Coordinates of C-alpha atoms in Angstrom, one line a residue:
M280 CA -12.8 3.3 26.1
V281 CA -15.3 2.5 29.0
D282 CA -13.1 2.3 32.1
F283 CA -10.1 3.0 30.2
D284 CA -7.3 5.5 31.5
V285 CA -6.1 6.7 28.1
G286 CA -3.7 9.6 30.1
A287 CA -2.2 6.9 32.3
F288 CA -1.6 4.6 29.5
M289 CA -0.2 7.4 27.3
N290 CA 2.2 8.4 30.1
S291 CA 3.8 5.1 30.3
Y292 CA 3.7 3.9 26.8
S293 CA 2.9 5.1 23.2
P294 CA 1.8 2.4 21.0
T295 CA 3.3 1.9 17.5
I296 CA 1.2 1.8 14.6
G297 CA 1.4 0.6 11.2
I298 CA -1.0 1.2 7.9
A299 CA -0.7 -1.0 5.1
F300 CA -2.3 -0.4 1.4
S301 CA -2.8 -2.9 -0.7
G302 CA -1.9 -3.3 -4.4
G303 CA -4.7 -3.2 -7.2
G304 CA -4.3 -0.4 -9.7
Y305 CA -6.7 2.6 -9.6
R306 CA -9.4 0.3 -7.4
A307 CA -7.0 0.0 -4.6
M308 CA -5.7 3.7 -5.0
L309 CA -9.0 5.0 -4.8
S310 CA -10.7 2.7 -2.3
G311 CA -7.4 3.3 -0.1
A312 CA -7.7 7.1 -0.8
G313 CA -11.2 6.9 1.3
E314 CA -9.5 4.6 4.1
F315 CA -6.8 7.0 4.3
K316 CA -9.4 9.9 4.2
A317 CA -11.2 8.6 7.5
M318 CA -8.3 8.3 9.3
D319 CA -7.0 11.6 8.6
S320 CA -7.9 14.4 11.4
R321 CA -7.5 16.9 8.8
T322 CA -10.8 15.6 7.0
P323 CA -13.6 17.6 8.4
G324 CA -15.8 15.5 10.3
S325 CA -13.8 12.9 10.9
T326 CA -13.2 12.9 14.7
A327 CA -16.9 13.3 15.2
V328 CA -19.1 10.4 16.8
G329 CA -18.4 7.3 15.1
R330 CA -15.1 8.2 13.3
I331 CA -11.6 7.2 13.4
G332 CA -10.0 10.2 12.5
G333 CA -6.6 10.7 14.0
L334 CA -5.7 7.3 13.4
L335 CA -3.4 8.3 10.5
Q336 CA -1.6 11.4 12.7
S337 CA -1.2 8.2 15.3
A338 CA 0.6 6.1 13.1
K339 CA 4.6 5.4 12.9
Y340 CA 4.7 3.5 9.7
I341 CA 2.7 3.5 6.5
A342 CA 3.3 1.3 3.7
G343 CA 2.0 0.8 0.1
L344 CA 2.6 -1.5 -3.1
S345 CA 1.3 -1.0 -6.6
G346 CA -1.7 0.9 -6.5
G347 CA -1.4 1.5 -2.9
S348 CA 2.3 3.2 -3.8
W349 CA 0.2 5.5 -6.0
L350 CA -1.8 6.6 -3.4
L351 CA 1.3 7.0 -0.9
G352 CA 3.3 8.6 -3.1
S353 CA 1.1 11.2 -4.5
I354 CA 0.0 12.3 -1.1
A355 CA 3.5 12.3 0.6
I356 CA 5.3 13.8 -2.7
N357 CA 2.6 16.6 -2.8
N358 CA 3.6 18.1 0.7
F359 CA 1.6 15.6 2.5
T360 CA -1.6 16.8 1.2
T361 CA -5.2 15.8 1.8
I362 CA -7.3 13.7 0.1
D363 CA -10.1 16.4 -0.4
R364 CA -7.1 18.5 -2.2
L365 CA -5.9 15.8 -4.4
Q366 CA -9.8 15.4 -5.2
S367 CA -10.1 19.1 -6.1
A368 CA -6.5 19.8 -7.6
G369 CA -7.7 19.3 -11.3
N370 CA -4.3 19.0 -12.7
V371 CA -3.6 15.5 -10.6
W372 CA -5.9 12.5 -9.8
D373 CA -7.8 13.2 -13.2
F374 CA -8.5 9.8 -14.5
E375 CA -11.4 10.9 -17.3
N376 CA -9.1 9.4 -20.1
S377 CA -6.9 6.1 -19.9
I378 CA -3.3 7.1 -19.1
L379 CA -2.3 5.4 -22.2
A380 CA -4.4 7.7 -24.0
P381 CA -4.8 10.8 -21.7
E382 CA -6.5 13.2 -24.1
G383 CA -8.7 10.7 -25.7
A384 CA -8.3 8.0 -28.0
L385 CA -9.2 10.2 -30.9
H386 CA -7.1 13.0 -30.0
I387 CA -4.2 11.6 -31.7
V388 CA -2.2 14.8 -32.0
D389 CA -2.3 15.6 -28.5
T390 CA -1.3 12.0 -27.4
T391 CA 1.6 11.9 -29.9
V392 CA 2.9 15.0 -28.2
Y393 CA 2.3 13.5 -25.0
Y394 CA 4.1 10.0 -26.1
N395 CA 6.9 12.1 -27.6
D396 CA 7.4 14.0 -24.2
L397 CA 7.6 10.5 -22.3
N398 CA 10.0 9.2 -24.8
R399 CA 12.1 12.5 -24.5
E400 CA 12.2 12.0 -21.1
V401 CA 13.2 8.5 -21.0
Q402 CA 15.9 9.1 -23.5
D403 CA 17.4 11.8 -21.4
K404 CA 17.8 8.7 -18.4
M405 CA 19.4 7.0 -21.4
N406 CA 21.8 9.4 -22.4
A407 CA 23.0 10.1 -18.9
G408 CA 24.3 6.6 -19.1
F409 CA 21.6 4.4 -17.3
D410 CA 19.8 1.5 -18.6
V411 CA 15.8 1.7 -19.2
S412 CA 13.1 -0.4 -19.5
L413 CA 9.5 -0.4 -20.1
T414 CA 8.9 0.4 -16.4
D415 CA 10.5 4.0 -17.4
Y416 CA 8.1 4.8 -19.8
W417 CA 5.1 3.7 -17.5
S418 CA 6.8 5.7 -14.5
R419 CA 6.8 9.0 -16.6
A420 CA 3.0 8.4 -17.5
L421 CA 2.0 7.8 -13.7
S422 CA 3.7 10.9 -12.7
R423 CA 1.7 13.2 -14.6
Q424 CA -1.3 11.8 -12.9
F425 CA 0.2 11.8 -9.3
V426 CA 3.0 14.2 -9.0
N427 CA 1.9 17.8 -9.1
H428 CA 4.8 19.5 -11.1
T429 CA 5.0 20.1 -14.3
N430 CA 5.3 16.9 -16.7
G431 CA 4.7 15.2 -13.4
G432 CA 8.3 16.4 -11.7
P433 CA 11.0 14.4 -13.9
G434 CA 13.4 15.8 -11.1
I435 CA 11.3 15.1 -8.1
T436 CA 12.9 12.3 -6.0
Y437 CA 11.6 10.1 -3.3
S438 CA 14.2 11.1 -1.0
S439 CA 13.2 15.0 -1.2
I440 CA 10.1 13.6 1.2
A441 CA 13.2 13.9 4.1
K442 CA 13.5 17.9 3.3
T443 CA 9.7 18.5 3.9
D444 CA 8.4 20.2 7.0
H445 CA 5.6 17.6 7.2
Y446 CA 8.6 14.9 7.5
K447 CA 11.0 16.9 9.5
N448 CA 8.3 18.1 11.9
A449 CA 7.1 14.2 12.5
E450 CA 3.7 15.3 11.2
M451 CA 3.3 12.2 8.8
P452 CA 4.0 8.8 9.3
F453 CA 7.3 7.2 7.8
P454 CA 6.2 6.3 4.3
I455 CA 7.5 2.9 2.6
V456 CA 7.0 1.4 -0.6
I457 CA 8.0 -2.0 -1.6
A458 CA 9.2 -4.0 -4.9
D459 CA 10.2 -7.2 -5.5
G460 CA 13.9 -8.3 -6.5
R461 CA 13.9 -10.7 -9.8
N462 CA 16.1 -11.7 -12.2
P463 CA 15.3 -12.0 -15.9
G464 CA 13.6 -15.3 -16.2
E465 CA 13.1 -16.1 -12.7
T466 CA 9.8 -17.2 -11.3
I467 CA 9.1 -15.9 -7.6
V468 CA 6.8 -16.7 -4.9
S469 CA 6.4 -15.4 -1.4
S470 CA 9.1 -17.9 0.0
N471 CA 11.8 -16.9 -2.4
A472 CA 11.2 -13.4 -3.3
T473 CA 14.0 -10.6 -2.0
I474 CA 11.6 -7.8 -0.9
Y475 CA 13.1 -4.5 -1.5
E476 CA 11.8 -1.3 0.2
Y477 CA 12.0 2.4 -0.6
N478 CA 11.7 5.0 2.1
P479 CA 12.9 8.4 2.4
L480 CA 16.1 7.7 3.8
E481 CA 17.4 4.2 2.4
F482 CA 16.6 1.6 -0.1
G483 CA 17.4 -2.0 0.9
S484 CA 16.0 -5.1 2.2
F485 CA 16.0 -6.9 5.4
D486 CA 15.7 -10.3 3.8
P487 CA 18.8 -12.8 4.6
T488 CA 19.5 -12.7 0.9
L489 CA 20.7 -9.3 1.1
Y490 CA 20.2 -7.6 4.7
A491 CA 21.4 -4.2 3.9
F492 CA 20.1 -0.8 3.2
T493 CA 22.1 2.2 1.2
P494 CA 21.2 5.8 1.1
I495 CA 18.3 6.0 -1.4
G496 CA 19.2 9.8 -2.5
Y497 CA 22.6 7.7 -4.1
I498 CA 21.3 5.0 -5.7
G499 CA 22.4 5.3 -9.3
S500 CA 26.0 5.4 -8.4
N501 CA 28.6 2.8 -9.5
V502 CA 30.2 1.4 -6.3
S503 CA 31.5 -1.6 -5.0
N504 CA 30.6 -2.7 -1.3
G505 CA 29.2 0.9 -0.8
V506 CA 32.1 2.6 -2.1
P507 CA 32.3 4.6 -5.0
V508 CA 34.2 2.7 -7.6
E509 CA 35.4 6.3 -8.8
S510 CA 36.4 8.1 -5.5
G511 CA 33.9 10.8 -4.8
V512 CA 31.9 10.3 -8.0
C513 CA 28.1 9.5 -7.0
A514 CA 24.7 9.7 -8.9
R515 CA 21.8 11.8 -7.7
G516 CA 18.1 11.7 -9.1
F517 CA 17.8 8.2 -9.9
D518 CA 15.1 7.8 -7.1
N519 CA 12.6 9.7 -9.5
V520 CA 9.7 9.2 -7.1
G521 CA 7.3 8.1 -10.4
F522 CA 10.2 5.3 -11.0
V523 CA 9.7 4.3 -7.7
M524 CA 5.6 3.8 -7.7
G525 CA 6.3 2.6 -11.2
T526 CA 8.7 -0.3 -9.8
S527 CA 6.3 -1.1 -7.3
S528 CA 3.7 -1.5 -10.0
S529 CA 5.0 -2.5 -13.4
L530 CA 1.3 -2.8 -14.9
F531 CA 1.9 -0.7 -17.9
N532 CA 4.4 -3.2 -19.1
V533 CA 2.0 -5.9 -19.1
L534 CA -1.0 -3.7 -20.5
I535 CA 0.9 -2.9 -23.2
T536 CA 0.9 -6.0 -24.7
Q537 CA -2.9 -6.3 -24.2
L538 CA -3.5 -3.1 -26.7
D539 CA -6.4 -4.5 -28.4
S540 CA -8.3 -4.8 -25.0
L541 CA -7.9 -1.0 -24.3
G542 CA -10.1 0.4 -26.7
L543 CA -7.2 2.6 -28.4
T544 CA -7.4 3.2 -32.1
S545 CA -5.2 1.7 -34.6
V546 CA -3.3 4.7 -35.4
L547 CA -2.6 5.2 -31.7
K548 CA -1.8 1.6 -31.1
K549 CA 1.0 2.0 -33.7
L550 CA 2.4 5.3 -31.9
V551 CA 2.5 3.2 -28.5
E552 CA 4.2 0.0 -30.1
A553 CA 6.7 2.5 -31.9
T554 CA 7.6 4.3 -28.7
L555 CA 8.4 1.1 -26.8
N556 CA 9.4 -1.4 -29.6
A557 CA 13.3 -0.5 -29.0
I558 CA 12.9 -2.0 -25.7
S559 CA 13.2 -5.9 -25.4
A560 CA 10.1 -7.8 -24.9
A561 CA 11.5 -10.2 -22.7
D562 CA 10.9 -9.7 -19.2
N563 CA 9.1 -6.7 -20.0
D564 CA 7.7 -6.1 -16.3
I565 CA 11.4 -5.3 -14.9
A566 CA 12.6 -2.3 -13.7
D567 CA 16.6 -1.9 -14.1
Y568 CA 18.6 -0.6 -11.0
S569 CA 21.6 -1.1 -12.8
P570 CA 24.5 -0.5 -11.7
N571 CA 23.3 -2.4 -8.7
P572 CA 24.1 -0.4 -5.6
F573 CA 24.7 -3.7 -3.7
F574 CA 27.6 -5.3 -5.8
G575 CA 30.1 -6.7 -3.6
V576 CA 27.7 -6.2 -0.5
N577 CA 27.6 -9.5 1.9
P578 CA 28.6 -11.9 -1.1
D579 CA 28.1 -15.1 1.4
I580 CA 24.5 -14.4 1.5
N581 CA 23.6 -11.9 -1.3
P582 CA 23.1 -14.0 -4.8
S583 CA 23.0 -10.4 -6.4
A584 CA 26.5 -9.2 -5.0
R585 CA 28.5 -10.6 -7.8
T586 CA 26.4 -8.8 -10.7
R587 CA 26.5 -5.0 -11.6
D588 CA 22.7 -5.6 -12.7
L589 CA 19.7 -5.3 -10.3
T590 CA 16.1 -6.1 -11.7
L591 CA 12.8 -5.4 -9.6
V592 CA 9.2 -5.9 -10.4
D593 CA 5.9 -5.2 -9.3
G594 CA 5.6 -5.7 -5.1
G595 CA 2.7 -7.9 -5.6
L596 CA 3.9 -10.5 -7.9
D597 CA 4.9 -12.7 -5.1
G598 CA 1.4 -13.0 -3.6
Q599 CA 1.8 -10.6 -1.0
N600 CA -0.4 -7.8 -2.0
I601 CA -0.6 -6.3 1.2
P602 CA 2.7 -4.6 2.2
L603 CA 2.7 -6.0 5.8
H604 CA 6.7 -7.3 5.1
P605 CA 8.1 -4.0 6.1
L606 CA 5.6 -3.6 8.9
I607 CA 6.5 -7.0 10.8
Q608 CA 10.5 -6.6 10.9
P609 CA 11.4 -7.0 14.4
T610 CA 13.5 -3.9 14.5
R611 CA 10.3 -1.6 13.9
K612 CA 8.6 -3.3 17.1
V613 CA 5.0 -2.5 15.7
D614 CA 2.3 -3.2 18.1
V615 CA -0.9 -3.1 15.3
I616 CA -1.0 -3.1 11.6
F617 CA -4.5 -1.8 9.9
A618 CA -4.3 -4.0 6.7
M619 CA -6.5 -2.2 4.1
D620 CA -6.9 -4.9 1.2
N621 CA -8.4 -3.7 -1.8
S622 CA -7.3 -6.8 -3.8
A623 CA -9.3 -8.7 -6.5
D624 CA -9.1 -12.2 -5.9
T625 CA -12.6 -13.6 -5.9
V626 CA -13.7 -15.9 -9.0
R627 CA -17.1 -16.9 -9.9
K628 CA -18.3 -20.4 -10.7
N629 CA -18.3 -19.5 -14.4
G630 CA -14.5 -18.5 -14.2
Q631 CA -15.1 -14.7 -14.3
L632 CA -13.2 -12.6 -12.2
S633 CA -15.6 -11.0 -9.1
N634 CA -12.6 -8.7 -7.9
W635 CA -13.2 -9.0 -4.2
P636 CA -10.5 -10.0 -1.7
N637 CA -10.3 -13.3 -0.2
G638 CA -7.4 -13.2 2.3
T639 CA -4.9 -14.5 -0.3
A640 CA -2.4 -11.7 0.1
I641 CA -2.2 -12.0 4.1
I642 CA -2.1 -15.7 3.5
A643 CA 1.3 -15.4 1.6
T644 CA 2.9 -13.5 4.3
Y645 CA 1.8 -15.8 6.9
E646 CA 3.0 -18.7 4.9
R647 CA 6.6 -16.7 4.3
A648 CA 6.7 -16.3 7.8
I649 CA 6.4 -19.8 9.0
N650 CA 7.9 -21.6 6.0
G651 CA 9.6 -19.5 4.0
S652 CA 13.8 -19.4 3.8
Q653 CA 13.5 -15.5 4.1
N654 CA 12.6 -15.3 7.3
N655 CA 14.9 -13.2 9.5
G656 CA 13.3 -13.3 12.9
T657 CA 9.5 -12.2 11.6
L658 CA 6.7 -13.5 13.2
F659 CA 3.2 -13.4 12.0
P660 CA -0.3 -14.5 13.7
A661 CA -2.3 -17.4 12.1
V662 CA -4.8 -17.2 9.5
P663 CA -7.0 -19.7 8.0
D664 CA -7.4 -20.8 4.2
V665 CA -9.3 -18.7 1.1
N666 CA -12.2 -20.6 1.7
T667 CA -12.7 -20.0 5.2
F668 CA -12.2 -16.3 4.9
I669 CA -14.9 -16.7 2.4
N670 CA -17.5 -19.0 4.3
L671 CA -17.0 -17.3 7.6
G672 CA -17.2 -13.9 5.9
L673 CA -14.0 -12.5 7.0
N674 CA -13.6 -10.9 3.7
S675 CA -16.4 -8.6 4.0
R676 CA -15.7 -7.2 7.2
P677 CA -13.1 -6.2 9.8
T678 CA -11.2 -9.0 11.3
F679 CA -8.4 -9.3 14.0
F680 CA -5.6 -11.7 13.8
G681 CA -3.3 -12.4 16.6
C682 CA -5.5 -11.4 19.3
D683 CA -3.5 -13.3 21.9
A684 CA 0.3 -12.9 21.2
R685 CA 1.3 -15.7 23.6
N686 CA -0.4 -18.2 21.3
I687 CA 2.6 -17.1 19.2
T688 CA 5.2 -16.6 21.4
T689 CA 6.0 -16.1 25.3
D690 CA 8.7 -13.8 24.8
T691 CA 7.2 -10.2 25.6
N692 CA 10.1 -8.7 23.8
K693 CA 9.2 -10.3 20.7
F694 CA 5.3 -9.9 20.4
P695 CA 4.2 -9.9 16.6
P696 CA 1.7 -7.0 15.6
L697 CA -2.0 -7.5 15.9
V698 CA -3.3 -7.5 12.5
V699 CA -6.4 -5.6 12.1
Y700 CA -7.7 -6.7 8.4
I701 CA -10.0 -4.5 6.7
P702 CA -11.1 -5.9 3.3
N703 CA -12.7 -3.9 0.5
S704 CA -16.5 -4.3 0.6
P705 CA -19.2 -2.4 -1.1
Y706 CA -20.9 -0.2 1.8
T707 CA -22.4 2.6 -0.8
F708 CA -20.7 1.3 -4.4
N709 CA -19.8 -1.6 -6.0
S710 CA -16.0 -1.1 -5.7
N711 CA -15.0 -4.5 -7.1
I712 CA -13.7 -2.6 -10.3
S713 CA -11.5 -4.4 -12.6
T714 CA -7.5 -3.8 -11.9
T715 CA -7.2 -3.0 -15.5
E716 CA -9.7 -0.4 -15.5
M717 CA -8.0 2.6 -16.2
V718 CA -10.9 5.3 -16.8
Y719 CA -12.8 7.0 -14.1
S720 CA -15.1 9.8 -14.3
A721 CA -14.9 12.3 -11.4
S722 CA -18.4 11.1 -10.1
K723 CA -17.2 7.6 -10.1
R724 CA -13.6 8.3 -8.6
D725 CA -15.6 10.1 -5.9
L726 CA -17.7 7.4 -5.3
M727 CA -15.1 5.0 -4.7
I728 CA -13.4 7.3 -2.3
E729 CA -16.5 7.6 -0.4
N730 CA -17.2 3.9 -0.4
G731 CA -13.3 3.6 1.2
Y732 CA -14.3 6.0 3.7
N733 CA -17.1 3.9 4.9
I734 CA -15.3 0.7 4.7
A735 CA -13.0 2.1 7.4
T736 CA -15.2 3.8 9.4
R737 CA -18.0 0.8 9.3
G738 CA -20.4 3.3 7.8
N739 CA -19.4 5.9 10.6
A740 CA -20.2 3.2 12.9
S741 CA -23.8 2.7 11.6
F742 CA -23.1 -1.0 11.7
D743 CA -21.5 -1.1 15.2
Q744 CA -21.4 1.7 17.3
N745 CA -18.7 0.3 19.2
W746 CA -16.3 -0.2 16.3
P747 CA -14.0 3.4 17.1
A748 CA -13.7 2.0 20.5
C749 CA -12.6 -1.5 18.9
V750 CA -9.9 0.2 16.9
G751 CA -8.7 1.6 20.2
C752 CA -8.8 -1.7 21.7
A753 CA -6.8 -3.4 19.0
I754 CA -4.1 -0.3 19.5
V755 CA -3.4 -1.0 23.3
R756 CA -3.4 -4.8 23.3
R757 CA 0.2 -5.6 22.8
E758 CA 1.1 -3.4 25.9
Q759 CA -1.9 -4.9 27.9
E760 CA -0.4 -8.3 27.2
R761 CA 3.1 -7.3 28.2
K762 CA 2.1 -5.8 31.5
G763 CA -0.3 -8.7 32.4
Q764 CA -3.5 -6.2 32.3
T765 CA -6.8 -7.3 32.0
Q766 CA -9.0 -6.0 29.2
T767 CA -11.9 -3.7 30.0
A768 CA -15.4 -5.4 29.3
Q769 CA -15.7 -3.0 26.2
C770 CA -12.6 -4.6 25.0
Q771 CA -13.5 -8.2 25.2
K772 CA -16.8 -7.8 23.9
C773 CA -15.0 -6.0 20.7
F774 CA -12.5 -9.0 20.6
K775 CA -15.2 -11.5 20.9
D776 CA -16.9 -9.8 17.6
Y777 CA -13.8 -9.1 15.7
C778 CA -11.3 -11.8 16.3
W779 CA -10.8 -14.7 14.3
D780 CA -11.2 -17.7 16.9
G781 CA -9.5 -20.2 14.9
T782 CA -12.8 -21.7 13.3
R783 CA -12.2 -23.2 9.8
N784 CA -14.9 -24.2 7.2
S785 CA -12.8 -25.1 4.2
A786 CA -15.7 -26.4 2.2
V787 CA -15.8 -25.0 -1.7
P788 CA -18.1 -21.7 -1.2
N789 CA -20.7 -20.5 -3.4
D790 CA -20.1 -17.8 -5.7
Y791 CA -19.0 -14.8 -3.8
E792 CA -21.1 -11.7 -4.7
P793 CA -21.8 -9.3 -1.7
T794 CA -24.6 -6.9 -1.9
A795 CA -24.3 -3.1 -1.2
L796 CA -24.2 -3.3 2.6
I797 CA -25.8 0.2 3.1
S798 CA -29.0 -0.2 1.0
A799 CA -31.2 0.1 3.8
K800 CA -28.8 1.7 6.4
N801 CA -28.2 5.6 4.8
A802 CA -27.6 7.2 8.1
G803 CA -24.1 8.4 8.7
T804 CA -22.8 7.8 5.1
R805 CA -21.2 11.1 4.5
V806 CA -18.7 13.4 5.8
G807 CA -20.1 16.1 8.5
V808 CA -18.9 19.1 9.8
K809 CA -15.5 20.5 10.5
S810 CA -13.6 18.8 13.4
W811 CA -10.0 18.4 14.1
G812 CA -8.2 15.7 16.1
T813 CA -4.7 15.0 17.2
A814 CA -2.5 12.4 17.2
I815 CA -2.5 9.3 19.3
V816 CA -4.8 10.8 21.8
A817 CA -7.3 11.2 19.4
A818 CA -6.6 7.4 18.3
L819 CA -7.3 6.3 21.9
S820 CA -9.8 9.0 23.4
G821 CA -11.0 11.3 20.2
L822 CA -11.0 8.2 17.8
V823 CA -12.1 6.1 20.1
S824 CA -14.1 8.9 21.1
V825 CA -17.4 9.4 22.2
A826 CA -18.0 9.5 25.9
S827 CA -20.6 7.1 25.6
L828 CA -18.3 4.7 23.9
L829 CA -15.6 5.5 26.2

């Protein structure tokens, strides 16, 4: 960054960075994979001119829900691997056939074996004395695509991440997956949902309706107010990593009711239905976490403290499809959040979905922060309405929200994060694929990932050579505000270009259907030569890096 002393800044302060990957099925997972790849200094060429490699290694927290949880879970549980390795592994991230018919719809015998295996694994859980739901089947299927162990690792737990060298050596951000609490028959919105988080150490919620956590490795134990009902007897293994990802994305449970739209043969449909008919169709998107790990905990504020049952659903069902909630908690003191929005919100005038984000997810978090009863001191910058997002193009390019913390609070100890909103856009590929699409050829998968890379880098800075520096300006902004420091001229220009200035245009927009952004700009769209960066220095000097930009 021009006229900015990175060394002096780093000697006195280390910014706290969070990254959030939205839900949206395979579209969100693959677009997010490209964005993750762009931020990862291990990706060859990611720290070259115009790139942002090192941002991942600089981050303290990384969060995902639904499709974003598949991305996060598959990376973290597979020894914090790289996207390149997952693309080339062969035995994971193979989406050539639907997860509902992994050998293809005509290979009935092989698929029958597949469903029998899923059923056996779920029956093992039931035989151990636990309630099961459709989410258990969905989870075992997901695991086979994302967990690089035999049969998707029925014994691999989310808590096992804490035992890996990458985690213990602080070589990876702290991974968080979220889901919503929902009682059977209940309707949830952002203001009333209790948001639960899973991390390698704990499971629980910051929300006032619970405000408690328990060791994640022991959920499934029969406890009362955190104490085993039977002295010394606890359960292990309930936090299966597939079950965590499946709970955050209880999509299978809904899709299974839409078999006709999936193109499966009638024989296979009968097989699927026979496998799952034993489970009640009522509330078929719920994941069962009984016995309730929070039974008897904070009964004055916790509505579920009086029941042995705890049921959770897809983390995006409250409208907050970007997992911002765990990153805006005051105790985490996050300075900046990179919010990767791969949602499918836009609708054409003929009523058909066009599957691009329109700000709905970030608006839901803002509305909860200012109006919801679930607010526990969280602050969030103002954002405009959906029509303004589209009319001003805020949903097709990066936008900074909360550029001036003092517009939100004058308490320097409570500054909310600056949010760098980065929406899915068609840089090199039309990545607005339906959330229900479950089949991707290897080439289509890789084109989605490449487009995500270009989203995060703005085409390797071919759209704005200052973009890497602007990322650095966003990272240091909060600490500069606390210290009363004036931004450099370069950062002032970045904030003029990328900050939402409060302008609104709420007129009903025309059909939103963007064209490929790099149709006439092919330079710099591919990953280049191998280069390695390091942690936060990469984010502020390497990431923001080029001498001409710094």
